[in-house]
Amino acid sequence: MRILGGGIFKGMAVTLRNFVGSYINKKERLPTNDYSWRADGALPQSIGDYPKEKGEQLSDTTTVTEYSRNFPMLLHDGGEPMDTVRCVACQICERECPPQCIYIEKDYDENGKYIKRPAVFDIDVSVCMSCQICVEVCPFDAIVMNSQFELSTPDRFGGLLVRRDDLLKSNDYYHKIHPEEAAARDQKMAVEKAAKEAKKKAAAEKAKAAAEKKAAEAAKEEAK
Amino acid sequence: MSTAAAPNYELIQQDGLETNLLEVSMGPHHPSTHGVFRMDVKLDGETVVDLRPVFGYLHRNHEKLAENMSYLSSMPFTDRLDYFNSMTNNWAYALAAEKLIEVEVPERAEYLRVIMAELTRLVNHVSLVGFFINDLGALGTPLLYAFREREKILDLFEQASGARMMCNYFRFGGLRNDVPEGWLERAAKVVDHFPSFLDEYEQLLCENEIILSRTQGVGNLPRELAISAGVTGPMLRASGVAYDLRKVDQYGIYDRFKFRVPYTDGDTGDCYDRFMIRMLEMRESIEILKQALAGIPEGEIMGNAPRVFKPKPAESYGRIEGPKGELGFYLIADGTPKPYRYRVRPPSLINLTVLRDMCLGGKIADAVIILGSIDIVLGEVDR
């Protein structure tokens, strides 16, 4: 026979066990603050005096995982950002962006000739939903996800509209925040570049052969 | 319409006073309504004599938006339908689109899809049980125990996809990226630990007299009504129908796993049945997870599907057994990069249609529990 209230006492025993267990049986309980999956195994102990200096980002060092994504950034290959920027303003990401938060204008030189880089590249991070579609559709590996998340600002409109120069980050920074992904991307780019060069070389050789053949034929004609 | 006999109002039925039906608007900001849902309830004393659900406060034009963008671009929006189960939403949409473009999914991706879907089922059921008990008035303890476990799984999602809830992880023909190194071991650790939590949780809740007396015999849903209303998922199985799309369709690679489908053997299901079915389903999900984690092969995770494509004019319907019921996506392609028609079959909305029938004749406090036992997410009801 069941005792009335027995179920409640059983439940109370569970809460008591949880309360006591949280002090003595930490290992077996698989706590939620288990950071064993991180390379260094734990959160840094010095987290108490964060931020140590102005502009320091928690995201660079602590809780961010390999695939974490917040808002996009534009990559350049080092040096003067606008000289080595990978983006050619093809506007594919602008077209594919689900919430339509990207705005791009192409850059032209004084003669009105299109130079392959963006004159305006704005991302409205108040609209962006961090979905990473822009990264996937970009054929030039120019846009990737940043993991920087401390972006609070008192300016609701201007402060959340990130302009081109703030979006530009170097490939070294990308390697720092997403090492595996960045290495894979670099490798993929190298393979693509090699394939492109091989193709170009083959095309050049073909053209050369064709030219030689033509020249030979012309010489033959002349000899006649 | 069945209404219980009106209670006896001795105190107020005096000369010069009359009793009327009282119309109460519960919601849209009532905390028990799981979001922005409103119930227009007509009360006779405490007894519900009529109930009208009012929703649409969270309408975001999901279907029309998807008809104006490429197939890939609406994938992140499916996360936001039922924001507890973004992985299964992704899968249903990916299935529908994969039928249109006819791509093969690699073996490893299929395994990872099953793992993600079953982890999502654990997340959904464990938090649903927490919220359900929360609606009964057990503020805090069961819900926070549930959320403690849920957080471990969300950590796994974050490591794999980069986001806790808006995962956006599935792609047509596979997955966006492979899981990081050591992820499978961590997942196995969480899965191995989960049954001990379930034991504890069952001990905490299943025999509790307060829960028994408040849920048993409350919100009866007869089998015939459940079938004719199109109710699916745990709610249908709680009413005594053994119907699970994982067994019926065997989409993905579900034919390879050995698992049971729990259902009640009665003709009708009450709130306690619906609660227990979910507890039992979690056990079966763990069985599937163990088999999948043991059998996962190495290999590619993405088939050769194009990112942006123009499918031939055709139509397709992809459906899966989501944690809440049958989640389906119906697509009509017309040869352009955008779908001509994009329609979601939301399990939350269709399960909600029987709310009135279950509440009539019950007490107003029971209406809250019945709504909790349906397991709705307003993001999916309103879309």
PDB file of N, CA, C and O in Angstrom, chain A residues 6 8 21 30 58 75 81 83 88 113 126 129 137 143 155-156 161-162 170 183 186 194 208 216 218-219:
ATOM      1  N   GLY A   6       3.810   9.995   0.154  1.00  0.00           N
ATOM      2  CA  GLY A   6       5.104   9.323  -0.042  1.00  0.00           C
ATOM      3  C   GLY A   6       5.843   9.842  -1.247  1.00  0.00           C
ATOM      4  O   GLY A   6       7.065  10.033  -1.216  1.00  0.00           O
ATOM      5  N   ILE A   8       5.713  12.771  -2.513  1.00  0.00           N
ATOM      6  CA  ILE A   8       6.260  14.106  -2.237  1.00  0.00           C
ATOM      7  C   ILE A   8       7.563  13.982  -1.448  1.00  0.00           C
ATOM      8  O   ILE A   8       8.553  14.652  -1.742  1.00  0.00           O
ATOM      9  N   GLY A  21      24.716  17.072  -2.723  1.00  0.00           N
ATOM     10  CA  GLY A  21      25.632  16.583  -3.766  1.00  0.00           C
ATOM     11  C   GLY A  21      26.376  17.689  -4.470  1.00  0.00           C
ATOM     12  O   GLY A  21      27.512  17.504  -4.913  1.00  0.00           O
ATOM     13  N   LEU A  30      28.781  16.036 -13.358  1.00  0.00           N
ATOM     14  CA  LEU A  30      28.993  16.641 -14.669  1.00  0.00           C
ATOM     15  C   LEU A  30      28.476  18.078 -14.686  1.00  0.00           C
ATOM     16  O   LEU A  30      27.442  18.375 -15.240  1.00  0.00           O
ATOM     17  N   LEU A  58      37.054  39.728 -24.301  1.00  0.00           N
ATOM     18  CA  LEU A  58      36.961  38.424 -23.657  1.00  0.00           C
ATOM     19  C   LEU A  58      36.948  37.320 -24.710  1.00  0.00           C
ATOM     20  O   LEU A  58      37.493  36.242 -24.528  1.00  0.00           O
ATOM     21  N   LEU A  75      37.922  40.327 -44.730  1.00  0.00           N
ATOM     22  CA  LEU A  75      39.317  39.928 -44.564  1.00  0.00           C
ATOM     23  C   LEU A  75      40.213  40.679 -45.544  1.00  0.00           C
ATOM     24  O   LEU A  75      39.838  40.961 -46.674  1.00  0.00           O
ATOM     25  N   PRO A  81      45.029  47.885 -45.406  1.00  0.00           N
ATOM     26  CA  PRO A  81      43.822  47.076 -45.590  1.00  0.00           C
ATOM     27  C   PRO A  81      43.193  47.202 -46.968  1.00  0.00           C
ATOM     28  O   PRO A  81      42.858  46.208 -47.593  1.00  0.00           O
ATOM     29  N   ASP A  83      44.430  47.919 -49.765  1.00  0.00           N
ATOM     30  CA  ASP A  83      45.213  47.421 -50.901  1.00  0.00           C
ATOM     31  C   ASP A  83      45.080  45.918 -51.054  1.00  0.00           C
ATOM     32  O   ASP A  83      45.157  45.386 -52.155  1.00  0.00           O
ATOM     33  N   VAL A  88      35.663  41.963 -53.757  1.00  0.00           N
ATOM     34  CA  VAL A  88      35.685  42.658 -55.038  1.00  0.00           C
ATOM     35  C   VAL A  88      34.350  43.357 -55.309  1.00  0.00           C
ATOM     36  O   VAL A  88      34.087  43.760 -56.425  1.00  0.00           O
ATOM     37  N   LYS A 113      36.491  53.841 -64.092  1.00  0.00           N
ATOM     38  CA  LYS A 113      36.722  52.419 -64.318  1.00  0.00           C
ATOM     39  C   LYS A 113      36.550  51.675 -62.998  1.00  0.00           C
ATOM     40  O   LYS A 113      36.979  52.135 -61.954  1.00  0.00           O
ATOM     41  N   SER A 126      22.269  45.525 -36.124  1.00  0.00           N
ATOM     42  CA  SER A 126      21.005  45.404 -35.405  1.00  0.00           C
ATOM     43  C   SER A 126      20.012  44.553 -36.191  1.00  0.00           C
ATOM     44  O   SER A 126      19.016  44.102 -35.663  1.00  0.00           O
ATOM     45  N   MET A 129      21.414  38.528 -38.402  1.00  0.00           N
ATOM     46  CA  MET A 129      21.031  37.446 -37.490  1.00  0.00           C
ATOM     47  C   MET A 129      22.097  36.364 -37.401  1.00  0.00           C
ATOM     48  O   MET A 129      21.815  35.234 -37.029  1.00  0.00           O
ATOM     49  N   VAL A 137      28.267  31.883 -49.327  1.00  0.00           N
ATOM     50  CA  VAL A 137      28.092  32.184 -50.743  1.00  0.00           C
ATOM     51  C   VAL A 137      29.264  32.959 -51.320  1.00  0.00           C
ATOM     52  O   VAL A 137      29.385  33.056 -52.537  1.00  0.00           O
ATOM     53  N   ILE A 143      34.589  37.322 -46.786  1.00  0.00           N
ATOM     54  CA  ILE A 143      33.784  37.664 -45.607  1.00  0.00           C
ATOM     55  C   ILE A 143      33.705  36.420 -44.721  1.00  0.00           C
ATOM     56  O   ILE A 143      33.447  35.324 -45.204  1.00  0.00           O
ATOM     57  N   ASP A 155      24.630  54.536 -28.979  1.00  0.00           N
ATOM     58  CA  ASP A 155      24.048  55.077 -30.210  1.00  0.00           C
ATOM     59  C   ASP A 155      23.299  53.968 -30.937  1.00  0.00           C
ATOM     60  O   ASP A 155      23.896  53.057 -31.486  1.00  0.00           O
ATOM     61  N   ARG A 156      22.003  54.061 -30.945  1.00  0.00           N
ATOM     62  CA  ARG A 156      21.174  52.987 -31.445  1.00  0.00           C
ATOM     63  C   ARG A 156      21.322  52.781 -32.957  1.00  0.00           C
ATOM     64  O   ARG A 156      21.231  51.674 -33.450  1.00  0.00           O
ATOM     65  N   LEU A 161      25.578  50.444 -37.006  1.00  0.00           N
ATOM     66  CA  LEU A 161      25.849  50.319 -38.431  1.00  0.00           C
ATOM     67  C   LEU A 161      27.366  50.259 -38.593  1.00  0.00           C
ATOM     68  O   LEU A 161      28.044  51.256 -38.413  1.00  0.00           O
ATOM     69  N   VAL A 162      27.883  49.092 -38.878  1.00  0.00           N
ATOM     70  CA  VAL A 162      29.338  48.937 -38.931  1.00  0.00           C
ATOM     71  C   VAL A 162      29.805  49.238 -40.352  1.00  0.00           C
ATOM     72  O   VAL A 162      29.323  48.649 -41.315  1.00  0.00           O
ATOM     73  N   SER A 170      42.502  41.598 -40.422  1.00  0.00           N
ATOM     74  CA  SER A 170      43.549  40.891 -41.166  1.00  0.00           C
ATOM     75  C   SER A 170      43.353  39.381 -41.059  1.00  0.00           C
ATOM     76  O   SER A 170      42.662  38.880 -40.171  1.00  0.00           O
ATOM     77  N   ALA A 183      42.790  27.803 -41.210  1.00  0.00           N
ATOM     78  CA  ALA A 183      43.772  26.970 -41.902  1.00  0.00           C
ATOM     79  C   ALA A 183      43.121  26.226 -43.060  1.00  0.00           C
ATOM     80  O   ALA A 183      43.669  26.166 -44.168  1.00  0.00           O
ATOM     81  N   ASP A 186      42.495  28.665 -45.870  1.00  0.00           N
ATOM     82  CA  ASP A 186      43.730  29.006 -46.585  1.00  0.00           C
ATOM     83  C   ASP A 186      44.127  27.882 -47.537  1.00  0.00           C
ATOM     84  O   ASP A 186      44.528  28.129 -48.674  1.00  0.00           O
ATOM     85  N   ALA A 194      46.030  27.274 -57.233  1.00  0.00           N
ATOM     86  CA  ALA A 194      46.886  26.391 -58.033  1.00  0.00           C
ATOM     87  C   ALA A 194      46.128  25.883 -59.250  1.00  0.00           C
ATOM     88  O   ALA A 194      46.654  25.867 -60.375  1.00  0.00           O
ATOM     89  N   LYS A 208      49.980  29.315 -77.144  1.00  0.00           N
ATOM     90  CA  LYS A 208      51.343  29.362 -77.693  1.00  0.00           C
ATOM     91  C   LYS A 208      51.482  28.346 -78.826  1.00  0.00           C
ATOM     92  O   LYS A 208      51.989  28.657 -79.916  1.00  0.00           O
ATOM     93  N   ALA A 216      54.092  28.554 -88.207  1.00  0.00           N
ATOM     94  CA  ALA A 216      54.693  27.537 -89.068  1.00  0.00           C
ATOM     95  C   ALA A 216      53.958  27.462 -90.400  1.00  0.00           C
ATOM     96  O   ALA A 216      54.564  27.385 -91.492  1.00  0.00           O
ATOM     97  N   ALA A 218      52.211  29.848 -91.715  1.00  0.00           N
ATOM     98  CA  ALA A 218      52.503  31.075 -92.466  1.00  0.00           C
ATOM     99  C   ALA A 218      53.853  30.962 -93.171  1.00  0.00           C
ATOM    100  O   ALA A 218      54.000  31.339 -94.348  1.00  0.00           O
ATOM    101  N   ALA A 219      54.834  30.398 -92.461  1.00  0.00           N
ATOM    102  CA  ALA A 219      56.165  30.215 -93.040  1.00  0.00           C
ATOM    103  C   ALA A 219      56.103  29.283 -94.246  1.00  0.00           C
ATOM    104  O   ALA A 219      56.749  29.515 -95.276  1.00  0.00           O
TER     105      ALA A 219
END
